[in-house]
Short mmCIF file of C-alpha atoms in Angstrom, two decimals:
data_model
loop_
_atom_site.label_atom_id
_atom_site.label_comp_id
_atom_site.label_asym_id
_atom_site.label_seq_id
_atom_site.Cartn_x
_atom_site.Cartn_y
_atom_site.Cartn_z
CA UNK A 1 96.19 27.49 -2.36
CA UNK A 2 93.12 25.64 -0.94
CA UNK A 3 90.80 28.49 -1.57
CA UNK A 4 92.06 28.64 -5.11
CA UNK A 5 91.58 24.96 -5.47
CA UNK A 6 88.07 25.18 -4.14
CA UNK A 7 87.36 27.96 -6.55
CA UNK A 8 88.52 26.02 -9.48
CA UNK A 9 86.34 23.11 -8.38
CA UNK A 10 83.32 25.25 -7.56
CA UNK A 11 81.73 24.96 -11.05
CA UNK A 12 82.05 21.23 -11.02
CA UNK A 13 80.53 20.92 -7.51
CA UNK A 14 77.61 23.17 -8.53
CA UNK A 15 77.15 21.13 -11.66
CA UNK A 16 77.13 17.84 -9.74
CA UNK A 17 74.65 19.23 -7.15
CA UNK A 18 72.25 20.36 -9.73
CA UNK A 19 72.36 17.04 -11.51
CA UNK A 20 72.18 14.55 -8.62
CA UNK A 21 70.63 14.45 -5.28
CA UNK A 22 72.90 14.34 -2.15
CA UNK A 23 72.00 10.70 -1.69
CA UNK A 24 73.07 9.79 -5.31
CA UNK A 25 76.27 11.77 -4.90
CA UNK A 26 77.08 9.88 -1.78
CA UNK A 27 76.44 6.51 -3.38
CA UNK A 28 78.54 7.53 -6.32
CA UNK A 29 81.41 8.42 -4.11
CA UNK A 30 81.02 5.38 -1.99
CA UNK A 31 81.03 3.14 -4.90
CA UNK A 32 84.31 4.64 -6.14
CA UNK A 33 85.95 4.18 -2.71
CA UNK A 34 88.38 1.37 -2.53
CA UNK A 35 87.36 0.23 0.98
CA UNK A 36 84.16 -1.58 1.98
CA UNK A 37 81.52 0.89 3.31
CA UNK A 38 78.02 0.47 4.68
CA UNK A 39 75.11 2.46 6.26
CA UNK A 40 72.75 1.27 9.00
CA UNK A 41 69.53 2.65 10.36
CA UNK A 42 68.68 3.31 14.07
CA UNK A 43 67.72 -0.45 14.46
CA UNK A 44 71.11 -1.62 13.28
CA UNK A 45 69.59 -2.80 9.99
CA UNK A 46 71.81 -2.17 6.99
CA UNK A 47 70.43 0.00 4.25
CA UNK A 48 73.38 0.38 2.01
CA UNK A 49 76.58 -1.41 0.98
CA UNK A 50 79.19 0.08 -1.50
CA UNK A 51 80.53 -1.75 -4.42
CA UNK A 52 83.82 -2.58 -2.56
CA UNK A 53 81.96 -4.35 0.22
CA UNK A 54 80.02 -6.48 -2.24
CA UNK A 55 83.17 -7.27 -4.13
CA UNK A 56 84.90 -8.22 -0.87
CA UNK A 57 82.18 -10.50 0.47
CA UNK A 58 81.11 -11.80 -2.96
CA UNK A 59 77.48 -11.54 -1.90
CA UNK A 60 74.63 -9.54 -3.50
CA UNK A 61 73.18 -6.49 -1.91
CA UNK A 62 69.90 -8.32 -1.31
CA UNK A 63 71.72 -11.03 0.70
CA UNK A 64 73.52 -8.32 2.80
CA UNK A 65 70.52 -5.99 3.49
CA UNK A 66 69.01 -5.77 6.90
CA UNK A 67 70.89 -8.30 9.12
CA UNK A 68 72.11 -10.37 6.31
CA UNK A 69 75.78 -9.16 6.69
CA UNK A 70 76.04 -10.93 10.04
CA UNK A 71 76.51 -14.15 8.13
CA UNK A 72 79.93 -12.94 6.98
CA UNK A 73 81.30 -12.31 10.50
CA UNK A 74 83.38 -15.08 11.95
CA UNK A 75 81.29 -17.08 14.57
CA UNK A 76 84.09 -16.51 17.24
CA UNK A 77 83.88 -12.71 16.69
CA UNK A 78 80.17 -12.25 16.27
CA UNK A 79 79.28 -11.98 19.97
CA UNK A 80 81.95 -9.25 20.50
CA UNK A 81 80.86 -7.35 17.42
CA UNK A 82 77.06 -7.42 18.40
CA UNK A 83 77.88 -6.14 21.83
CA UNK A 84 79.93 -3.23 20.52
CA UNK A 85 77.25 -2.37 17.92
CA UNK A 86 74.54 -2.37 20.59
CA UNK A 87 76.60 -0.22 22.97
CA UNK A 88 77.52 2.26 20.11
CA UNK A 89 73.79 2.56 19.09
CA UNK A 90 72.69 3.18 22.61
CA UNK A 91 75.41 5.78 23.26
CA UNK A 92 75.22 7.17 19.60
CA UNK A 93 78.99 7.37 19.58
CA UNK A 94 81.67 6.32 17.15
CA UNK A 95 83.42 3.02 17.62
CA UNK A 96 86.12 0.76 16.16
CA UNK A 97 86.16 -3.01 16.15
CA UNK A 98 88.43 -5.64 14.73
CA UNK A 99 86.82 -8.89 13.55
CA UNK A 100 87.24 -11.54 10.74
CA UNK A 101 85.01 -11.03 7.69
CA UNK A 102 84.45 -13.77 5.16
CA UNK A 103 85.82 -12.85 1.77
CA UNK A 104 84.42 -13.97 -1.52
CA UNK A 105 86.98 -16.89 -1.70
CA UNK A 106 85.83 -18.25 1.77
CA UNK A 107 88.91 -17.01 3.63
CA UNK A 108 88.15 -15.07 6.91
CA UNK A 109 90.24 -11.75 6.78
CA UNK A 110 90.86 -9.56 9.85
CA UNK A 111 89.24 -6.10 9.11
CA UNK A 112 89.30 -2.92 11.22
CA UNK A 113 85.91 -1.38 11.15
CA UNK A 114 85.01 2.23 12.13
CA UNK A 115 81.51 3.36 12.63
CA UNK A 116 80.41 6.97 12.88
CA UNK A 117 76.85 7.93 14.01
CA UNK A 118 74.82 10.03 11.59
CA UNK A 119 72.40 12.86 12.69
CA UNK A 120 69.89 14.99 10.79
CA UNK A 121 70.44 18.69 10.80
CA UNK A 122 68.29 18.91 13.97
CA UNK A 123 70.39 16.33 15.76
CA UNK A 124 68.09 13.27 15.43
CA UNK A 125 70.09 10.01 15.39
CA UNK A 126 69.78 8.21 11.96
CA UNK A 127 72.07 5.23 12.38
CA UNK A 128 75.67 4.65 11.53
CA UNK A 129 78.00 5.12 8.56
CA UNK A 130 80.92 2.61 8.57
CA UNK A 131 84.05 1.52 6.67
CA UNK A 132 86.43 -1.39 6.89
CA UNK A 133 90.14 -1.76 6.22
CA UNK A 134 91.69 -5.10 5.59
CA UNK A 135 94.38 -5.45 8.27
CA UNK A 136 94.90 -9.22 7.90
CA UNK A 137 98.44 -9.09 6.51
CA UNK A 138 99.46 -6.61 9.22
CA UNK A 139 97.94 -8.80 11.99
CA UNK A 140 99.66 -11.85 10.56
CA UNK A 141 103.12 -10.18 10.59
CA UNK A 142 102.39 -8.87 14.15
CA UNK A 143 101.56 -12.43 15.25
CA UNK A 144 104.74 -13.68 13.55
CA UNK A 145 106.78 -11.10 15.33
CA UNK A 146 105.20 -12.11 18.78
CA UNK A 147 106.07 -15.69 18.00
CA UNK A 148 109.54 -14.69 16.91
CA UNK A 149 110.22 -12.98 20.22
CA UNK A 150 109.13 -16.20 22.07
CA UNK A 151 111.34 -18.37 19.84
CA UNK A 152 114.35 -16.02 20.12
CA UNK A 153 114.10 -16.05 23.96
CA UNK A 154 113.79 -19.81 23.87
CA UNK A 155 116.86 -20.16 21.72
CA UNK A 156 118.88 -17.76 23.92
CA UNK A 157 117.80 -19.52 27.16
CA UNK A 158 118.89 -22.93 25.90
CA UNK A 159 122.73 -22.31 25.81
CA UNK A 160 122.29 -20.20 29.01
CA UNK A 161 121.07 -23.32 30.82
CA UNK A 162 124.22 -25.30 29.87
CA UNK A 163 126.43 -22.31 30.57
CA UNK A 164 124.81 -21.93 33.98
CA UNK A 165 125.49 -25.50 34.88
CA UNK A 166 129.16 -25.37 33.69
CA UNK A 167 129.64 -22.16 35.83
CA UNK A 168 128.24 -24.05 38.86
CA UNK A 169 130.57 -26.93 38.33
CA UNK A 170 133.48 -24.45 38.05
CA UNK A 171 132.50 -22.74 41.15
CA UNK A 172 133.71 -25.88 43.02
CA UNK A 173 130.50 -26.45 44.90
CA UNK A 174 130.57 -29.97 43.83
CA UNK A 175 133.94 -31.11 45.28
CA UNK A 176 137.45 -30.77 44.04
CA UNK A 177 138.00 -31.87 40.45
CA UNK A 178 141.15 -32.68 38.40
CA UNK A 179 142.67 -30.07 36.13
CA UNK A 180 141.41 -32.04 33.17
CA UNK A 181 137.89 -31.78 34.21
CA UNK A 182 138.28 -28.19 35.08
CA UNK A 183 139.44 -27.48 31.55
CA UNK A 184 136.48 -29.49 30.08
CA UNK A 185 134.06 -27.33 32.06
CA UNK A 186 135.74 -24.09 30.92
CA UNK A 187 135.62 -25.17 27.26
CA UNK A 188 132.03 -26.26 27.74
CA UNK A 189 131.20 -22.81 29.09
CA UNK A 190 133.02 -20.98 26.35
CA UNK A 191 131.29 -23.06 23.69
CA UNK A 192 127.90 -21.98 25.11
CA UNK A 193 128.99 -18.31 25.16
CA UNK A 194 129.93 -18.70 21.48
CA UNK A 195 126.52 -20.10 20.76
CA UNK A 196 124.77 -17.15 22.51
CA UNK A 197 127.06 -14.84 20.61
CA UNK A 198 126.11 -16.50 17.34
CA UNK A 199 122.35 -16.10 18.09
CA UNK A 200 122.84 -12.38 18.90
CA UNK A 201 124.83 -11.95 15.67
CA UNK A 202 121.90 -13.41 13.77
CA UNK A 203 119.53 -10.88 15.45
CA UNK A 204 121.97 -8.15 14.45
CA UNK A 205 122.25 -9.37 10.92
CA UNK A 206 118.43 -9.30 10.82
CA UNK A 207 118.36 -5.59 11.74
CA UNK A 208 121.30 -4.82 9.37
CA UNK A 209 119.39 -6.34 6.54
CA UNK A 210 116.29 -4.49 7.46
CA UNK A 211 118.08 -1.22 7.41
CA UNK A 212 120.08 -2.03 4.31
CA UNK A 213 123.43 -1.72 6.15
CA UNK A 214 124.70 -5.27 5.74
CA UNK A 215 128.01 -4.69 4.04
CA UNK A 216 129.85 -7.41 2.08
CA UNK A 217 133.65 -7.82 1.84
CA UNK A 218 134.11 -8.58 -1.76
CA UNK A 219 136.64 -11.08 -3.04
CA UNK A 220 136.98 -13.41 -6.15
CA UNK A 221 137.46 -16.99 -5.17
CA UNK A 222 136.78 -20.58 -6.20
CA UNK A 223 133.23 -21.59 -5.26
CA UNK A 224 134.04 -25.38 -5.29
CA UNK A 225 136.94 -24.88 -2.86
CA UNK A 226 134.76 -22.89 -0.50
CA UNK A 227 131.95 -25.45 -0.47
CA UNK A 228 134.52 -28.21 0.19
CA UNK A 229 135.88 -26.40 3.15
CA UNK A 230 132.37 -25.74 4.43
CA UNK A 231 131.39 -29.44 4.18
CA UNK A 232 134.65 -30.34 5.99
CA UNK A 233 133.78 -27.99 8.81
CA UNK A 234 130.13 -29.10 9.05
CA UNK A 235 131.13 -32.79 9.17
CA UNK A 236 132.58 -32.00 12.54
CA UNK A 237 129.68 -29.82 13.72
CA UNK A 238 127.11 -32.41 12.54
CA UNK A 239 128.46 -35.76 13.50
CA UNK A 240 124.91 -37.32 13.48
CA UNK A 241 124.76 -37.16 9.67
CA UNK A 242 127.01 -38.32 6.85
CA UNK A 243 127.50 -35.35 4.52
CA UNK A 244 128.21 -36.71 1.04
CA UNK A 245 129.69 -34.23 -1.46
CA UNK A 246 129.22 -34.95 -5.10
CA UNK A 247 130.38 -33.06 -8.24
CA UNK A 248 133.33 -30.73 -8.89
CA UNK A 249 133.36 -27.33 -10.48
CA UNK A 250 136.01 -24.88 -11.49
CA UNK A 251 133.88 -21.64 -11.67
CA UNK A 252 134.80 -18.65 -9.60
CA UNK A 253 132.43 -16.16 -7.93
CA UNK A 254 132.73 -12.67 -6.65
CA UNK A 255 131.35 -12.24 -3.20
CA UNK A 256 131.89 -12.35 0.44
CA UNK A 257 132.99 -15.94 1.35
CA UNK A 258 132.12 -15.45 5.11
CA UNK A 259 128.55 -14.52 4.24
CA UNK A 260 128.17 -17.21 1.56
CA UNK A 261 129.45 -19.75 4.12
CA UNK A 262 126.86 -18.48 6.63
CA UNK A 263 124.11 -19.07 4.13
CA UNK A 264 125.28 -22.59 3.16
CA UNK A 265 126.01 -23.62 6.78
CA UNK A 266 122.46 -22.54 7.52
CA UNK A 267 121.07 -24.88 4.80
CA UNK A 268 123.23 -27.81 6.13
CA UNK A 269 122.23 -27.34 9.78
CA UNK A 270 118.53 -27.01 8.75
CA UNK A 271 118.93 -30.32 6.80
CA UNK A 272 120.28 -32.06 9.86
CA UNK A 273 117.69 -30.46 12.20
CA UNK A 274 114.68 -31.51 10.19
CA UNK A 275 115.91 -35.16 9.45
CA UNK A 276 116.79 -36.19 13.03
CA UNK A 277 116.00 -39.80 12.35
CA UNK A 278 117.99 -40.00 9.14
CA UNK A 279 121.72 -40.01 8.76
CA UNK A 280 122.57 -38.75 5.39
CA UNK A 281 122.75 -35.35 3.66
CA UNK A 282 123.71 -35.02 -0.01
CA UNK A 283 125.62 -31.93 -1.22
CA UNK A 284 125.87 -31.56 -4.97
CA UNK A 285 127.98 -29.01 -6.85
CA UNK A 286 127.35 -28.25 -10.51
CA UNK A 287 127.67 -25.39 -13.01
CA UNK A 288 125.48 -24.14 -15.77
CA UNK A 289 125.92 -21.35 -18.28
CA UNK A 290 125.20 -18.69 -15.79
CA UNK A 291 125.59 -19.93 -12.26
CA UNK A 292 127.53 -22.06 -9.85
CA UNK A 293 125.02 -24.19 -7.93
CA UNK A 294 125.28 -26.14 -4.72
CA UNK A 295 122.19 -28.16 -3.64
CA UNK A 296 121.63 -29.61 -0.16
CA UNK A 297 119.27 -32.53 0.09
CA UNK A 298 117.91 -34.12 3.23
CA UNK A 299 115.42 -36.98 3.72
CA UNK A 300 113.51 -35.67 6.74
CA UNK A 301 110.06 -34.39 7.46
CA UNK A 302 109.71 -32.40 4.21
CA UNK A 303 107.75 -29.19 3.54
CA UNK A 304 104.11 -28.94 2.64
CA UNK A 305 103.50 -27.24 -0.76
CA UNK A 306 101.46 -24.43 0.93
CA UNK A 307 104.44 -23.31 3.01
CA UNK A 308 107.09 -23.52 0.26
CA UNK A 309 106.53 -19.95 -0.82
CA UNK A 310 106.70 -18.54 2.70
CA UNK A 311 109.72 -20.20 4.15
CA UNK A 312 112.04 -17.37 3.02
CA UNK A 313 109.88 -14.80 4.78
CA UNK A 314 111.03 -13.07 7.91
CA UNK A 315 109.92 -14.80 11.14
CA UNK A 316 108.14 -17.55 9.17
CA UNK A 317 108.08 -20.90 11.02
CA UNK A 318 106.02 -23.67 9.49
CA UNK A 319 103.07 -24.22 11.80
CA UNK A 320 102.12 -27.73 12.88
CA UNK A 321 102.22 -29.95 15.97
CA UNK A 322 105.37 -31.74 14.83
CA UNK A 323 107.02 -28.64 13.25
CA UNK A 324 106.41 -26.56 16.55
CA UNK A 325 108.73 -28.92 18.45
CA UNK A 326 111.85 -27.92 16.45
CA UNK A 327 114.06 -25.18 17.80
CA UNK A 328 114.84 -22.00 15.77
CA UNK A 329 113.97 -18.41 15.45
CA UNK A 330 112.50 -18.40 11.95
CA UNK A 331 115.10 -16.04 10.47
CA UNK A 332 117.85 -18.36 9.16
CA UNK A 333 116.39 -18.87 5.64
CA UNK A 334 115.41 -15.20 5.42
CA UNK A 335 118.97 -14.16 6.16
CA UNK A 336 120.44 -16.69 3.81
CA UNK A 337 118.22 -15.74 0.97
CA UNK A 338 118.88 -11.98 1.46
CA UNK A 339 122.66 -12.64 1.61
CA UNK A 340 122.59 -14.66 -1.59
CA UNK A 341 120.35 -12.07 -3.35
CA UNK A 342 123.05 -9.45 -2.45
CA UNK A 343 125.33 -11.55 -4.62
CA UNK A 344 122.92 -11.53 -7.50
CA UNK A 345 121.96 -15.08 -6.91
CA UNK A 346 119.06 -16.86 -5.09
CA UNK A 347 118.12 -19.94 -3.08
CA UNK A 348 115.34 -22.19 -4.44
CA UNK A 349 113.58 -25.06 -2.75
CA UNK A 350 111.92 -28.29 -3.87
CA UNK A 351 110.18 -30.46 -1.33
CA UNK A 352 106.98 -32.46 -0.40
CA UNK A 353 105.73 -33.31 3.10
CA UNK A 354 107.40 -36.45 4.39
CA UNK A 355 109.71 -36.49 1.51
CA UNK A 356 113.13 -35.30 0.54
CA UNK A 357 113.88 -31.52 0.68
CA UNK A 358 116.40 -29.96 -1.67
CA UNK A 359 117.66 -26.43 -1.29
CA UNK A 360 119.81 -25.05 -4.18
CA UNK A 361 121.95 -22.04 -3.74
CA UNK A 362 122.79 -20.31 -7.07
CA UNK A 363 125.37 -17.53 -7.54
CA UNK A 364 126.44 -16.00 -10.95
CA UNK A 365 129.79 -17.21 -12.24
CA UNK A 366 132.41 -14.44 -12.17
CA UNK A 367 133.55 -13.50 -15.65
CA UNK A 368 136.59 -11.42 -15.73
CA UNK A 369 136.51 -8.39 -18.06
CA UNK A 370 139.33 -8.79 -20.55
CA UNK A 371 141.15 -5.57 -21.30
CA UNK A 372 142.50 -5.38 -24.88
CA UNK A 373 145.80 -3.70 -24.30
CA UNK A 374 147.10 -4.45 -27.85
CA UNK A 375 145.44 -5.05 -31.08
CA UNK A 376 145.36 -8.47 -32.38
CA UNK A 377 147.96 -9.19 -35.16
CA UNK A 378 146.70 -10.13 -38.54
CA UNK B 1 122.18 -45.35 43.68
CA UNK B 2 119.13 -43.66 42.20
CA UNK B 3 118.78 -43.73 38.43
CA UNK B 4 117.87 -40.68 36.38
CA UNK B 5 116.92 -40.50 32.65
CA UNK B 6 117.36 -37.17 30.91
CA UNK B 7 115.45 -36.52 27.60
CA UNK B 8 116.38 -33.34 25.72
CA UNK B 9 117.06 -32.66 21.95
CA UNK B 10 119.84 -30.29 22.89
CA UNK B 11 122.98 -32.40 23.21
CA UNK B 12 124.89 -29.66 25.04
CA UNK B 13 122.30 -29.83 27.80
CA UNK B 14 122.54 -33.58 27.89
CA UNK B 15 126.29 -33.69 28.32
CA UNK B 16 126.36 -31.14 31.15
CA UNK B 17 123.47 -32.70 32.97
CA UNK B 18 125.17 -35.99 32.69
CA UNK B 19 128.26 -34.50 34.42
CA UNK B 20 126.19 -32.73 37.02
CA UNK B 21 123.91 -35.57 37.98
CA UNK B 22 126.73 -38.20 37.97
CA UNK B 23 128.73 -35.93 40.28
CA UNK B 24 125.81 -35.84 42.60
CA UNK B 25 125.93 -39.59 42.82
CA UNK B 26 123.17 -40.56 40.34
CA UNK B 27 123.37 -43.19 37.69
CA UNK B 28 122.49 -41.20 34.55
CA UNK B 29 121.33 -42.09 31.01
CA UNK B 30 120.46 -39.51 28.44
CA UNK B 31 118.76 -39.49 24.98
CA UNK B 32 118.26 -36.64 22.49
CA UNK B 33 115.60 -38.53 20.48
CA UNK B 34 111.94 -38.42 21.61
CA UNK B 35 111.35 -41.87 20.10
CA UNK B 36 113.84 -43.36 22.53
CA UNK B 37 112.24 -42.08 25.62
CA UNK B 38 109.89 -45.05 26.15
CA UNK B 39 112.37 -47.88 25.17
CA UNK B 40 115.01 -46.32 27.40
CA UNK B 41 112.58 -46.09 30.34
CA UNK B 42 111.75 -49.78 29.82
CA UNK B 43 115.40 -50.92 29.70
CA UNK B 44 117.01 -48.53 32.16
CA UNK B 45 114.18 -48.50 34.62
CA UNK B 46 114.88 -44.99 35.95
CA UNK B 47 113.69 -43.70 39.37
CA UNK B 48 113.12 -40.26 37.91
CA UNK B 49 112.81 -38.80 34.40
CA UNK B 50 113.79 -35.27 33.46
CA UNK B 51 111.92 -34.49 30.26
CA UNK B 52 112.13 -31.54 27.91
CA UNK B 53 108.88 -30.14 26.51
CA UNK B 54 109.91 -29.66 22.86
CA UNK B 55 112.13 -32.42 21.48
CA UNK B 56 112.57 -31.83 17.75
CA UNK B 57 109.69 -33.70 16.28
CA UNK B 58 108.19 -35.02 19.53
CA UNK B 59 106.07 -33.28 22.19
CA UNK B 60 107.53 -34.08 25.67
CA UNK B 61 104.08 -33.69 27.11
CA UNK B 62 102.74 -36.49 24.92
CA UNK B 63 105.63 -38.63 26.00
CA UNK B 64 104.84 -37.86 29.62
CA UNK B 65 101.23 -38.84 29.04
CA UNK B 66 102.27 -42.15 27.58
CA UNK B 67 104.61 -42.83 30.38
CA UNK B 68 101.90 -42.04 32.94
CA UNK B 69 99.25 -44.22 31.23
CA UNK B 70 101.51 -47.33 31.05
CA UNK B 71 101.22 -49.28 34.29
CA UNK B 72 104.86 -50.38 34.07
CA UNK B 73 106.07 -46.69 34.01
CA UNK B 74 103.27 -44.69 35.66
CA UNK B 75 104.89 -44.72 39.05
CA UNK B 76 108.11 -42.94 37.90
CA UNK B 77 108.12 -39.32 38.72
CA UNK B 78 108.59 -36.93 35.73
CA UNK B 79 110.05 -33.38 35.99
CA UNK B 80 109.58 -31.49 32.80
CA UNK B 81 111.61 -28.47 31.79
CA UNK B 82 111.48 -25.87 29.09
CA UNK B 83 112.82 -22.55 28.01
CA UNK B 84 109.43 -21.88 26.47
CA UNK B 85 107.45 -19.29 28.27
CA UNK B 86 104.08 -20.56 29.17
CA UNK B 87 105.02 -24.29 28.98
CA UNK B 88 104.51 -24.69 32.72
CA UNK B 89 100.84 -23.96 32.55
CA UNK B 90 100.00 -26.90 30.40
CA UNK B 91 102.10 -29.78 31.90
CA UNK B 92 100.08 -30.88 34.85
CA UNK B 93 97.24 -32.13 32.61
CA UNK B 94 99.77 -34.48 31.06
CA UNK B 95 100.65 -35.97 34.48
CA UNK B 96 104.04 -34.41 35.09
CA UNK B 97 105.05 -34.34 38.73
CA UNK B 98 106.92 -30.95 38.57
CA UNK B 99 108.30 -28.42 36.21
CA UNK B 100 111.43 -26.25 36.14
CA UNK B 101 111.97 -23.40 33.69
CA UNK B 102 115.18 -23.09 31.70
CA UNK B 103 117.71 -21.61 32.41
CA UNK B 104 117.42 -23.15 35.81
CA UNK B 105 119.32 -22.60 39.03
CA UNK B 106 121.28 -25.77 39.79
CA UNK B 107 120.37 -25.79 43.52
CA UNK B 108 116.75 -25.40 42.65
CA UNK B 109 117.00 -28.30 40.18
CA UNK B 110 118.67 -30.47 42.83
CA UNK B 111 115.94 -29.61 45.37
CA UNK B 112 113.27 -30.71 42.97
CA UNK B 113 115.05 -33.89 42.03
CA UNK B 114 115.69 -34.84 45.69
CA UNK B 115 112.04 -33.95 46.56
CA UNK B 116 110.77 -36.39 43.86
CA UNK B 117 113.11 -39.10 44.96
CA UNK B 118 112.15 -38.67 48.51
CA UNK B 119 115.79 -37.67 49.46
CA UNK B 120 116.60 -35.10 51.85
CA UNK B 121 118.50 -31.83 50.98
CA UNK B 122 122.12 -32.40 50.09
#
C-alpha cells in the first residue's frame, strides 16, 4: 500500500525537486506547518522562522533573527532555556524544554519545544532544527487538577477532624457523661460521617459525568412545589441567612427531582458561603414561554467579569487572596450545570465584584403531548 | 480557669471544640467569623488562641500577625491549625507559636495547648 502510494506520488516529488532547491522545499513545507518552527546555526543564532512562529509571536523575521527571539521568552524561564540550549549545542544531542513564550497579544503561553541537531552528509554539526507545541491549556488543566486534589483532601479532612473529636468524647476518656450528652456526641459523629459521604458522592458524580454514566430517574412534577420544599429544607441547613422566596408558578417539568434539588441546593449553599457577612438570600420563581426559572441572589463578595465564563468549568476556583480562603472543591457549579443541561436547561450567572450575584436555573416546561383519540365534532 | 478562644469558619469544628475544651476545664469562646477575632480577643482576653488558617474571606495568618503586632495581644500564644497541606511551613513568619494539622489527634492537641499555657500533662 505504502509503496503504491509512493509510486503515485513519485512524479509529483520529482516535479517539485526539479522546480525548487531542497532549501526552498523545506521552507515551503515549514511555512505550511501549523506549529512554530525555527532553525539555528552552530552559534545558537537563528537563521529561519516559519510563518506559524511569526504569527504566534507577532514579530517580524528581522526582529527574531540572530538572538532576537530571546525577547519572547518569559524572564523567569530564560536562564533555564539558555542552559539547556548551551548543553544541547555542546553535546549535539536533541532536547526538549518547556517555557513561556510571549504571544502576539502579550500573553505568555507555555510551549513544549523540541530541538533536533542537524548534520551535513559528512556528519558535521550545522545547528538545530526545532518546533514548538502550545501546551498552555493542558498545563492549566493539570494545575487545576493538582489544586483540586489539595482542595478535595482539605474538604475531607475537615469533617474528619470533628468526627475524630466526637469519637474521643465517646470513648469515655474524658469522664463519665450523661446519656443525653452521649446521644449528642453520637449524632454529632453521624452528621460528620454524612458530610464525608456527601463529599465522596460529589467525587463519584464527577466521574459519572465524565464517563457519561450519570443516570436520571425521570418523573413529571411541579417545579414550584419542588423549589418550595428545597427552600424549606435549606432554611434549616443555613440558619445564618434569611431565605426569601418570591413568585409562584404552575409549570411542570420532566426530570429527576433529586438531581435538580442537588443543583439548586448547591446554588443556595454557595450564596451563603460567599456572603458570610450578609444575612439575606433571595429566591425568585418565574415562568416564560419556554422555561421555568428559579434565581438565587446573594449580596456577598461578587464575581469579577473575567471569571464569569470559567466558573462552570471543572475544578475552577476563582483565584485571589480573599477567594482562596473559602472552602470547596471547585466542582459544585460544574456538576450543577451538567445536571441541568441533561434536563435540556442551563444555569446562567450575572455578577460583578463586590456586588450582588444572581444565578438562574432554567428548565424547559413540560408540555404533555395530547393524543386525539376521537375526531372533533362539527 | 484558663481561657481559650477558637476561631474557625467550620461551625461543626467550633461546637465540638467547645465541648472538648470545656470538658477539660477551660473557659471557651468561639467565633466563625474572621472579623470577630480581634474584637473577641479584646473583650474575652483569652490566655490562648486556636486559629484556623483559612477562614472564609479572611487569612488566619494575617489575623495572627495583627494579634502579634498589637501590644495588648502580642503576649497571647496562638496555635494555628489547618487541613491544608503545606500550611505549616508558612505560619512561623506570621508569629504563631505552634501549628497542628487537621485532622488532629485529641491527645496531641491537648499536649500542645497545655504546653503553651505552661500546664503540665493531664
